[in-house]
């Protein structure tokens, strides 16, 4: 079940939105302004935010800017009674993903939420975050505080595979079958060479480790798991 944050200062509108979302199978998390919305996000993992522009203490523009400045890519659907191009420009520049004008058509709101969630899931599946390291599948890049590493397709797929399933043991044969073509002339030594190459490139990276399980294969260990085993 997706959890939807609803930041709206008008109580009746907030209750109606929450009920519409609940009937559609979502779990709504209400907030009366941007400040309370940030507090909600400290306690709940939300999948999307429906945000009014005009709210006390912190409005929808400031709330969205706060998310984006904190590198939070939560999808935001901004809802407002304002209709000017300038207001829309401010909303999109703040980082909103979509925009609706009140009075909101409930069915259209659900369509837009579904589309945003689908787009967000598609993007999330192409990126993997491990500590401060981000693996960008679309660009075959590993982004770290030290800089960006461009990998070959096979290097990236091998690293992505091991870190996508932390503490999961993969044999060399499993990795060959998953990453290399079945008809290619690749043997277990090839996997060893690629693992060695990746270790050399990320030797100073404290976010993960590629560990050899002697006689079996390899596993990826994110920072938390590495600390647990010390």
PDB file of C-alpha atoms in Angstrom:
ATOM      1  CA  UNK A   1       0.000   0.000   0.000  1.00  0.00           C
ATOM      2  CA  UNK A   2       1.369   3.409  -0.998  1.00  0.00           C
ATOM      3  CA  UNK A   3       1.452   6.096   1.680  1.00  0.00           C
ATOM      4  CA  UNK A   4       0.363   9.546   0.481  1.00  0.00           C
ATOM      5  CA  UNK A   5       1.166  12.711   2.446  1.00  0.00           C
ATOM      6  CA  UNK A   6      -1.665  15.279   2.261  1.00  0.00           C
ATOM      7  CA  UNK A   7      -0.622  18.801   3.307  1.00  0.00           C
ATOM      8  CA  UNK A   8      -3.704  21.034   3.286  1.00  0.00           C
ATOM      9  CA  UNK A   9      -4.682  23.723   5.806  1.00  0.00           C
ATOM     10  CA  UNK A  10      -8.427  23.582   5.093  1.00  0.00           C
ATOM     11  CA  UNK A  11      -9.732  20.813   7.334  1.00  0.00           C
ATOM     12  CA  UNK A  12     -12.751  19.817   5.242  1.00  0.00           C
ATOM     13  CA  UNK A  13     -10.663  19.636   2.055  1.00  0.00           C
ATOM     14  CA  UNK A  14      -7.968  17.658   3.859  1.00  0.00           C
ATOM     15  CA  UNK A  15     -10.479  15.156   5.226  1.00  0.00           C
ATOM     16  CA  UNK A  16     -12.138  14.758   1.817  1.00  0.00           C
ATOM     17  CA  UNK A  17      -8.807  14.155   0.072  1.00  0.00           C
ATOM     18  CA  UNK A  18      -7.794  11.608   2.667  1.00  0.00           C
ATOM     19  CA  UNK A  19     -11.072   9.755   2.301  1.00  0.00           C
ATOM     20  CA  UNK A  20     -10.804   9.687  -1.495  1.00  0.00           C
ATOM     21  CA  UNK A  21      -7.271   8.302  -1.226  1.00  0.00           C
ATOM     22  CA  UNK A  22      -8.295   5.731   1.374  1.00  0.00           C
ATOM     23  CA  UNK A  23     -11.132   4.451  -0.816  1.00  0.00           C
ATOM     24  CA  UNK A  24      -8.675   4.179  -3.718  1.00  0.00           C
ATOM     25  CA  UNK A  25      -6.444   1.886  -1.674  1.00  0.00           C
ATOM     26  CA  UNK A  26      -3.844   4.386  -0.483  1.00  0.00           C
ATOM     27  CA  UNK A  27      -2.833   5.173   3.095  1.00  0.00           C
ATOM     28  CA  UNK A  28      -3.198   8.951   3.619  1.00  0.00           C
ATOM     29  CA  UNK A  29      -1.030  10.885   6.105  1.00  0.00           C
ATOM     30  CA  UNK A  30      -2.642  14.282   6.832  1.00  0.00           C
ATOM     31  CA  UNK A  31      -0.828  17.492   7.760  1.00  0.00           C
ATOM     32  CA  UNK A  32      -2.204  21.006   8.169  1.00  0.00           C
ATOM     33  CA  UNK A  33       0.884  22.826   6.822  1.00  0.00           C
ATOM     34  CA  UNK A  34       4.423  22.333   5.580  1.00  0.00           C
ATOM     35  CA  UNK A  35       5.969  22.236   9.028  1.00  0.00           C
ATOM     36  CA  UNK A  36       3.669  19.437  10.156  1.00  0.00           C
ATOM     37  CA  UNK A  37       4.239  17.651   6.837  1.00  0.00           C
ATOM     38  CA  UNK A  38       7.995  17.540   7.494  1.00  0.00           C
ATOM     39  CA  UNK A  39       7.284  16.172  10.973  1.00  0.00           C
ATOM     40  CA  UNK A  40       5.095  13.449   9.460  1.00  0.00           C
ATOM     41  CA  UNK A  41       7.929  12.490   7.110  1.00  0.00           C
ATOM     42  CA  UNK A  42      10.251  12.023  10.082  1.00  0.00           C
ATOM     43  CA  UNK A  43       8.000   9.208  11.322  1.00  0.00           C
ATOM     44  CA  UNK A  44       6.572   7.721   8.126  1.00  0.00           C
ATOM     45  CA  UNK A  45       8.058   6.712   4.793  1.00  0.00           C
ATOM     46  CA  UNK A  46       5.799   8.474   2.285  1.00  0.00           C
ATOM     47  CA  UNK A  47       5.628   7.629  -1.406  1.00  0.00           C
ATOM     48  CA  UNK A  48       4.096  10.870  -2.707  1.00  0.00           C
ATOM     49  CA  UNK A  49       2.926  14.254  -1.392  1.00  0.00           C
ATOM     50  CA  UNK A  50      -0.200  16.180  -2.333  1.00  0.00           C
ATOM     51  CA  UNK A  51       0.536  19.743  -1.232  1.00  0.00           C
ATOM     52  CA  UNK A  52      -1.496  22.944  -1.158  1.00  0.00           C
ATOM     53  CA  UNK A  53       0.420  26.134  -1.969  1.00  0.00           C
ATOM     54  CA  UNK A  54      -1.245  28.495   0.511  1.00  0.00           C
ATOM     55  CA  UNK A  55      -0.654  27.219   4.060  1.00  0.00           C
ATOM     56  CA  UNK A  56       0.400  28.876   7.339  1.00  0.00           C
ATOM     57  CA  UNK A  57       3.902  28.613   8.826  1.00  0.00           C
ATOM     58  CA  UNK A  58       5.329  26.884   5.718  1.00  0.00           C
ATOM     59  CA  UNK A  59       3.534  26.990   2.374  1.00  0.00           C
ATOM     60  CA  UNK A  60       3.708  24.438  -0.418  1.00  0.00           C
ATOM     61  CA  UNK A  61       6.475  26.257  -2.300  1.00  0.00           C
ATOM     62  CA  UNK A  62       8.759  26.401   0.759  1.00  0.00           C
ATOM     63  CA  UNK A  63       7.948  22.791   1.656  1.00  0.00           C
ATOM     64  CA  UNK A  64       8.877  21.549  -1.819  1.00  0.00           C
ATOM     65  CA  UNK A  65      12.061  23.643  -1.870  1.00  0.00           C
ATOM     66  CA  UNK A  66      13.031  22.163   1.496  1.00  0.00           C
ATOM     67  CA  UNK A  67      12.637  18.640   0.104  1.00  0.00           C
ATOM     68  CA  UNK A  68      14.688  19.340  -3.006  1.00  0.00           C
ATOM     69  CA  UNK A  69      17.443  21.172  -1.119  1.00  0.00           C
ATOM     70  CA  UNK A  70      17.705  18.088   1.088  1.00  0.00           C
ATOM     71  CA  UNK A  71      18.061  15.865  -2.025  1.00  0.00           C
ATOM     72  CA  UNK A  72      14.647  14.283  -1.371  1.00  0.00           C
ATOM     73  CA  UNK A  73      13.080  13.180  -4.669  1.00  0.00           C
ATOM     74  CA  UNK A  74       9.615  12.478  -3.224  1.00  0.00           C
ATOM     75  CA  UNK A  75       7.049  13.092  -6.013  1.00  0.00           C
ATOM     76  CA  UNK A  76       5.014  16.239  -5.308  1.00  0.00           C
ATOM     77  CA  UNK A  77       1.573  17.044  -6.708  1.00  0.00           C
ATOM     78  CA  UNK A  78       0.880  20.706  -5.974  1.00  0.00           C
ATOM     79  CA  UNK A  79      -2.757  21.743  -5.527  1.00  0.00           C
ATOM     80  CA  UNK A  80      -3.883  25.363  -5.371  1.00  0.00           C
ATOM     81  CA  UNK A  81      -6.644  27.826  -6.121  1.00  0.00           C
ATOM     82  CA  UNK A  82      -4.131  30.056  -7.883  1.00  0.00           C
ATOM     83  CA  UNK A  83      -4.206  29.981 -11.661  1.00  0.00           C
ATOM     84  CA  UNK A  84      -1.583  32.484 -12.862  1.00  0.00           C
ATOM     85  CA  UNK A  85       1.390  31.453 -14.970  1.00  0.00           C
ATOM     86  CA  UNK A  86       3.705  33.041 -12.409  1.00  0.00           C
ATOM     87  CA  UNK A  87       2.368  30.794  -9.646  1.00  0.00           C
ATOM     88  CA  UNK A  88       2.834  27.750 -11.846  1.00  0.00           C
ATOM     89  CA  UNK A  89       6.360  28.876 -12.707  1.00  0.00           C
ATOM     90  CA  UNK A  90       7.199  29.248  -9.022  1.00  0.00           C
ATOM     91  CA  UNK A  91       5.769  25.821  -8.281  1.00  0.00           C
ATOM     92  CA  UNK A  92       7.740  24.018 -10.974  1.00  0.00           C
ATOM     93  CA  UNK A  93      10.924  25.933 -10.168  1.00  0.00           C
ATOM     94  CA  UNK A  94      10.546  24.852  -6.537  1.00  0.00           C
ATOM     95  CA  UNK A  95      10.581  21.250  -7.722  1.00  0.00           C
ATOM     96  CA  UNK A  96       6.969  20.127  -7.968  1.00  0.00           C
ATOM     97  CA  UNK A  97       6.298  17.245 -10.363  1.00  0.00           C
ATOM     98  CA  UNK A  98       2.719  18.083 -11.278  1.00  0.00           C
ATOM     99  CA  UNK A  99       0.126  20.770 -10.717  1.00  0.00           C
ATOM    100  CA  UNK A 100      -3.655  20.847 -10.210  1.00  0.00           C
ATOM    101  CA  UNK A 101      -5.998  23.800  -9.800  1.00  0.00           C
ATOM    102  CA  UNK A 102      -8.882  23.797  -7.317  1.00  0.00           C
ATOM    103  CA  UNK A 103     -11.596  22.712  -7.272  1.00  0.00           C
ATOM    104  CA  UNK A 104      -9.857  19.389  -7.746  1.00  0.00           C
ATOM    105  CA  UNK A 105     -11.521  16.675  -9.773  1.00  0.00           C
ATOM    106  CA  UNK A 106     -11.136  13.617  -7.532  1.00  0.00           C
ATOM    107  CA  UNK A 107     -10.835  11.133 -10.388  1.00  0.00           C
ATOM    108  CA  UNK A 108      -8.235  13.235 -12.175  1.00  0.00           C
ATOM    109  CA  UNK A 109      -6.257  13.552  -8.941  1.00  0.00           C
ATOM    110  CA  UNK A 110      -6.113   9.770  -8.668  1.00  0.00           C
ATOM    111  CA  UNK A 111      -4.978   9.469 -12.300  1.00  0.00           C
ATOM    112  CA  UNK A 112      -2.185  11.970 -11.718  1.00  0.00           C
ATOM    113  CA  UNK A 113      -1.086  10.249  -8.513  1.00  0.00           C
ATOM    114  CA  UNK A 114      -0.992   6.892 -10.274  1.00  0.00           C
ATOM    115  CA  UNK A 115       1.081   8.355 -13.126  1.00  0.00           C
ATOM    116  CA  UNK A 116       3.551  10.011 -10.739  1.00  0.00           C
ATOM    117  CA  UNK A 117       3.986   6.825  -8.720  1.00  0.00           C
ATOM    118  CA  UNK A 118       4.546   4.816 -11.898  1.00  0.00           C
ATOM    119  CA  UNK A 119       7.146   7.315 -13.128  1.00  0.00           C
ATOM    120  CA  UNK A 120       8.863   7.401  -9.726  1.00  0.00           C
ATOM    121  CA  UNK A 121       9.021   3.601  -9.480  1.00  0.00           C
ATOM    122  CA  UNK A 122      10.541   3.429 -12.950  1.00  0.00           C
ATOM    123  CA  UNK A 123      13.231   5.952 -11.971  1.00  0.00           C
ATOM    124  CA  UNK A 124      13.896   4.297  -8.614  1.00  0.00           C
ATOM    125  CA  UNK A 125      14.462   0.935 -10.284  1.00  0.00           C
ATOM    126  CA  UNK A 126      17.309   2.495 -12.297  1.00  0.00           C
ATOM    127  CA  UNK A 127      19.112   3.845  -9.230  1.00  0.00           C
ATOM    128  CA  UNK A 128      20.518   2.107  -6.188  1.00  0.00           C
ATOM    129  CA  UNK A 129      21.729   4.000  -3.129  1.00  0.00           C
ATOM    130  CA  UNK A 130      24.227   2.449  -0.725  1.00  0.00           C
ATOM    131  CA  UNK A 131      25.276   4.868   1.987  1.00  0.00           C
ATOM    132  CA  UNK A 132      26.557   7.960   0.172  1.00  0.00           C
ATOM    133  CA  UNK A 133      27.106   6.015  -3.057  1.00  0.00           C
ATOM    134  CA  UNK A 134      24.550   6.039  -5.881  1.00  0.00           C
ATOM    135  CA  UNK A 135      24.578   3.532  -8.740  1.00  0.00           C
ATOM    136  CA  UNK A 136      22.914   5.067 -11.802  1.00  0.00           C
ATOM    137  CA  UNK A 137      21.904   2.235 -14.085  1.00  0.00           C
ATOM    138  CA  UNK A 138      20.852   4.432 -17.003  1.00  0.00           C
ATOM    139  CA  UNK A 139      24.321   6.040 -17.215  1.00  0.00           C
ATOM    140  CA  UNK A 140      26.400   3.082 -15.929  1.00  0.00           C
ATOM    141  CA  UNK A 141      27.903   5.447 -13.374  1.00  0.00           C
ATOM    142  CA  UNK A 142      28.767   5.161  -9.690  1.00  0.00           C
ATOM    143  CA  UNK A 143      28.406   8.536  -7.976  1.00  0.00           C
ATOM    144  CA  UNK A 144      30.269   9.070  -4.694  1.00  0.00           C
ATOM    145  CA  UNK A 145      31.327  12.108  -2.626  1.00  0.00           C
ATOM    146  CA  UNK A 146      34.786  11.645  -4.192  1.00  0.00           C
ATOM    147  CA  UNK A 147      33.450  11.893  -7.733  1.00  0.00           C
ATOM    148  CA  UNK A 148      31.796   9.886 -10.493  1.00  0.00           C
ATOM    149  CA  UNK A 149      33.142   6.602 -11.841  1.00  0.00           C
ATOM    150  CA  UNK A 150      32.152   5.524 -15.343  1.00  0.00           C
ATOM    151  CA  UNK A 151      31.970   1.723 -15.602  1.00  0.00           C
ATOM    152  CA  UNK A 152      31.654  -0.648 -18.500  1.00  0.00           C
ATOM    153  CA  UNK A 153      28.294  -2.386 -18.877  1.00  0.00           C
ATOM    154  CA  UNK A 154      29.524  -5.679 -17.420  1.00  0.00           C
ATOM    155  CA  UNK A 155      31.365  -3.988 -14.538  1.00  0.00           C
ATOM    156  CA  UNK A 156      28.269  -2.014 -13.624  1.00  0.00           C
ATOM    157  CA  UNK A 157      25.885  -4.976 -13.905  1.00  0.00           C
ATOM    158  CA  UNK A 158      28.116  -7.085 -11.682  1.00  0.00           C
ATOM    159  CA  UNK A 159      28.375  -4.408  -8.990  1.00  0.00           C
ATOM    160  CA  UNK A 160      24.661  -3.571  -9.232  1.00  0.00           C
ATOM    161  CA  UNK A 161      23.747  -7.248  -8.874  1.00  0.00           C
ATOM    162  CA  UNK A 162      25.857  -7.806  -5.763  1.00  0.00           C
ATOM    163  CA  UNK A 163      24.709  -4.610  -4.008  1.00  0.00           C
ATOM    164  CA  UNK A 164      21.037  -5.046  -4.941  1.00  0.00           C
ATOM    165  CA  UNK A 165      20.924  -8.248  -2.860  1.00  0.00           C
ATOM    166  CA  UNK A 166      23.091  -7.526   0.205  1.00  0.00           C
ATOM    167  CA  UNK A 167      24.417 -10.533   2.128  1.00  0.00           C
ATOM    168  CA  UNK A 168      23.247 -12.845  -0.657  1.00  0.00           C
ATOM    169  CA  UNK A 169      25.850 -15.342  -1.822  1.00  0.00           C
ATOM    170  CA  UNK A 170      26.225 -15.670  -5.594  1.00  0.00           C
ATOM    171  CA  UNK A 171      28.357 -18.386  -7.119  1.00  0.00           C
ATOM    172  CA  UNK A 172      30.579 -17.511 -10.047  1.00  0.00           C
ATOM    173  CA  UNK A 173      28.375 -19.621 -12.302  1.00  0.00           C
ATOM    174  CA  UNK A 174      25.247 -17.726 -11.211  1.00  0.00           C
ATOM    175  CA  UNK A 175      26.930 -14.412 -11.990  1.00  0.00           C
ATOM    176  CA  UNK A 176      28.051 -15.635 -15.406  1.00  0.00           C
ATOM    177  CA  UNK A 177      24.534 -16.829 -16.258  1.00  0.00           C
ATOM    178  CA  UNK A 178      22.942 -13.549 -15.082  1.00  0.00           C
ATOM    179  CA  UNK A 179      25.365 -11.044 -16.583  1.00  0.00           C
ATOM    180  CA  UNK A 180      27.135 -12.599 -19.553  1.00  0.00           C
ATOM    181  CA  UNK A 181      25.501 -14.101 -22.622  1.00  0.00           C
ATOM    182  CA  UNK A 182      24.925 -17.809 -22.269  1.00  0.00           C
ATOM    183  CA  UNK A 183      26.774 -18.503 -25.510  1.00  0.00           C
ATOM    184  CA  UNK A 184      29.796 -16.341 -24.642  1.00  0.00           C
ATOM    185  CA  UNK A 185      33.105 -17.954 -23.858  1.00  0.00           C
ATOM    186  CA  UNK A 186      33.311 -16.711 -20.260  1.00  0.00           C
ATOM    187  CA  UNK A 187      34.730 -18.781 -17.453  1.00  0.00           C
ATOM    188  CA  UNK A 188      34.999 -18.326 -13.701  1.00  0.00           C
ATOM    189  CA  UNK A 189      38.372 -16.615 -14.056  1.00  0.00           C
ATOM    190  CA  UNK A 190      36.615 -13.791 -15.926  1.00  0.00           C
ATOM    191  CA  UNK A 191      34.425 -13.138 -12.874  1.00  0.00           C
ATOM    192  CA  UNK A 192      37.514 -13.066 -10.659  1.00  0.00           C
ATOM    193  CA  UNK A 193      39.129 -10.475 -12.927  1.00  0.00           C
ATOM    194  CA  UNK A 194      36.045  -8.251 -12.872  1.00  0.00           C
ATOM    195  CA  UNK A 195      35.709  -8.501  -9.086  1.00  0.00           C
ATOM    196  CA  UNK A 196      39.381  -7.595  -8.681  1.00  0.00           C
ATOM    197  CA  UNK A 197      38.944  -4.633 -11.021  1.00  0.00           C
ATOM    198  CA  UNK A 198      35.939  -3.339  -9.071  1.00  0.00           C
ATOM    199  CA  UNK A 199      37.762  -3.712  -5.757  1.00  0.00           C
ATOM    200  CA  UNK A 200      40.666  -1.668  -7.076  1.00  0.00           C
ATOM    201  CA  UNK A 201      38.377   1.110  -8.288  1.00  0.00           C
ATOM    202  CA  UNK A 202      36.412   1.331  -5.027  1.00  0.00           C
ATOM    203  CA  UNK A 203      39.087   0.415  -2.525  1.00  0.00           C
ATOM    204  CA  UNK A 204      38.644   3.734  -0.677  1.00  0.00           C
ATOM    205  CA  UNK A 205      34.848   3.576  -0.692  1.00  0.00           C
ATOM    206  CA  UNK A 206      33.544   2.991   2.820  1.00  0.00           C
ATOM    207  CA  UNK A 207      29.950   2.361   1.779  1.00  0.00           C
ATOM    208  CA  UNK A 208      30.316  -1.224   0.614  1.00  0.00           C
ATOM    209  CA  UNK A 209      32.602  -4.222   0.295  1.00  0.00           C
ATOM    210  CA  UNK A 210      32.732  -7.062  -2.218  1.00  0.00           C
ATOM    211  CA  UNK A 211      33.516 -10.068  -0.090  1.00  0.00           C
ATOM    212  CA  UNK A 212      34.840 -13.417  -1.279  1.00  0.00           C
ATOM    213  CA  UNK A 213      33.324 -16.501   0.329  1.00  0.00           C
ATOM    214  CA  UNK A 214      36.130 -18.927  -0.337  1.00  0.00           C
ATOM    215  CA  UNK A 215      35.047 -21.981  -2.251  1.00  0.00           C
ATOM    216  CA  UNK A 216      31.571 -20.572  -2.961  1.00  0.00           C
ATOM    217  CA  UNK A 217      31.470 -17.118  -4.562  1.00  0.00           C
ATOM    218  CA  UNK A 218      30.852 -13.479  -3.706  1.00  0.00           C
ATOM    219  CA  UNK A 219      28.478 -11.225  -1.797  1.00  0.00           C
ATOM    220  CA  UNK A 220      28.026  -7.484  -1.487  1.00  0.00           C
ATOM    221  CA  UNK A 221      28.103  -5.977   1.986  1.00  0.00           C
ATOM    222  CA  UNK A 222      26.772  -2.439   2.543  1.00  0.00           C
ATOM    223  CA  UNK A 223      28.324  -0.399   5.349  1.00  0.00           C
ATOM    224  CA  UNK A 224      25.795  -1.500   7.995  1.00  0.00           C
ATOM    225  CA  UNK A 225      26.405  -5.177   7.308  1.00  0.00           C
ATOM    226  CA  UNK A 226      30.175  -4.655   7.319  1.00  0.00           C
ATOM    227  CA  UNK A 227      29.965  -3.099  10.766  1.00  0.00           C
ATOM    228  CA  UNK A 228      27.818  -5.944  12.058  1.00  0.00           C
ATOM    229  CA  UNK A 229      30.447  -8.524  11.152  1.00  0.00           C
ATOM    230  CA  UNK A 230      33.347  -6.728  12.859  1.00  0.00           C
TER     231      UNK A 230
END
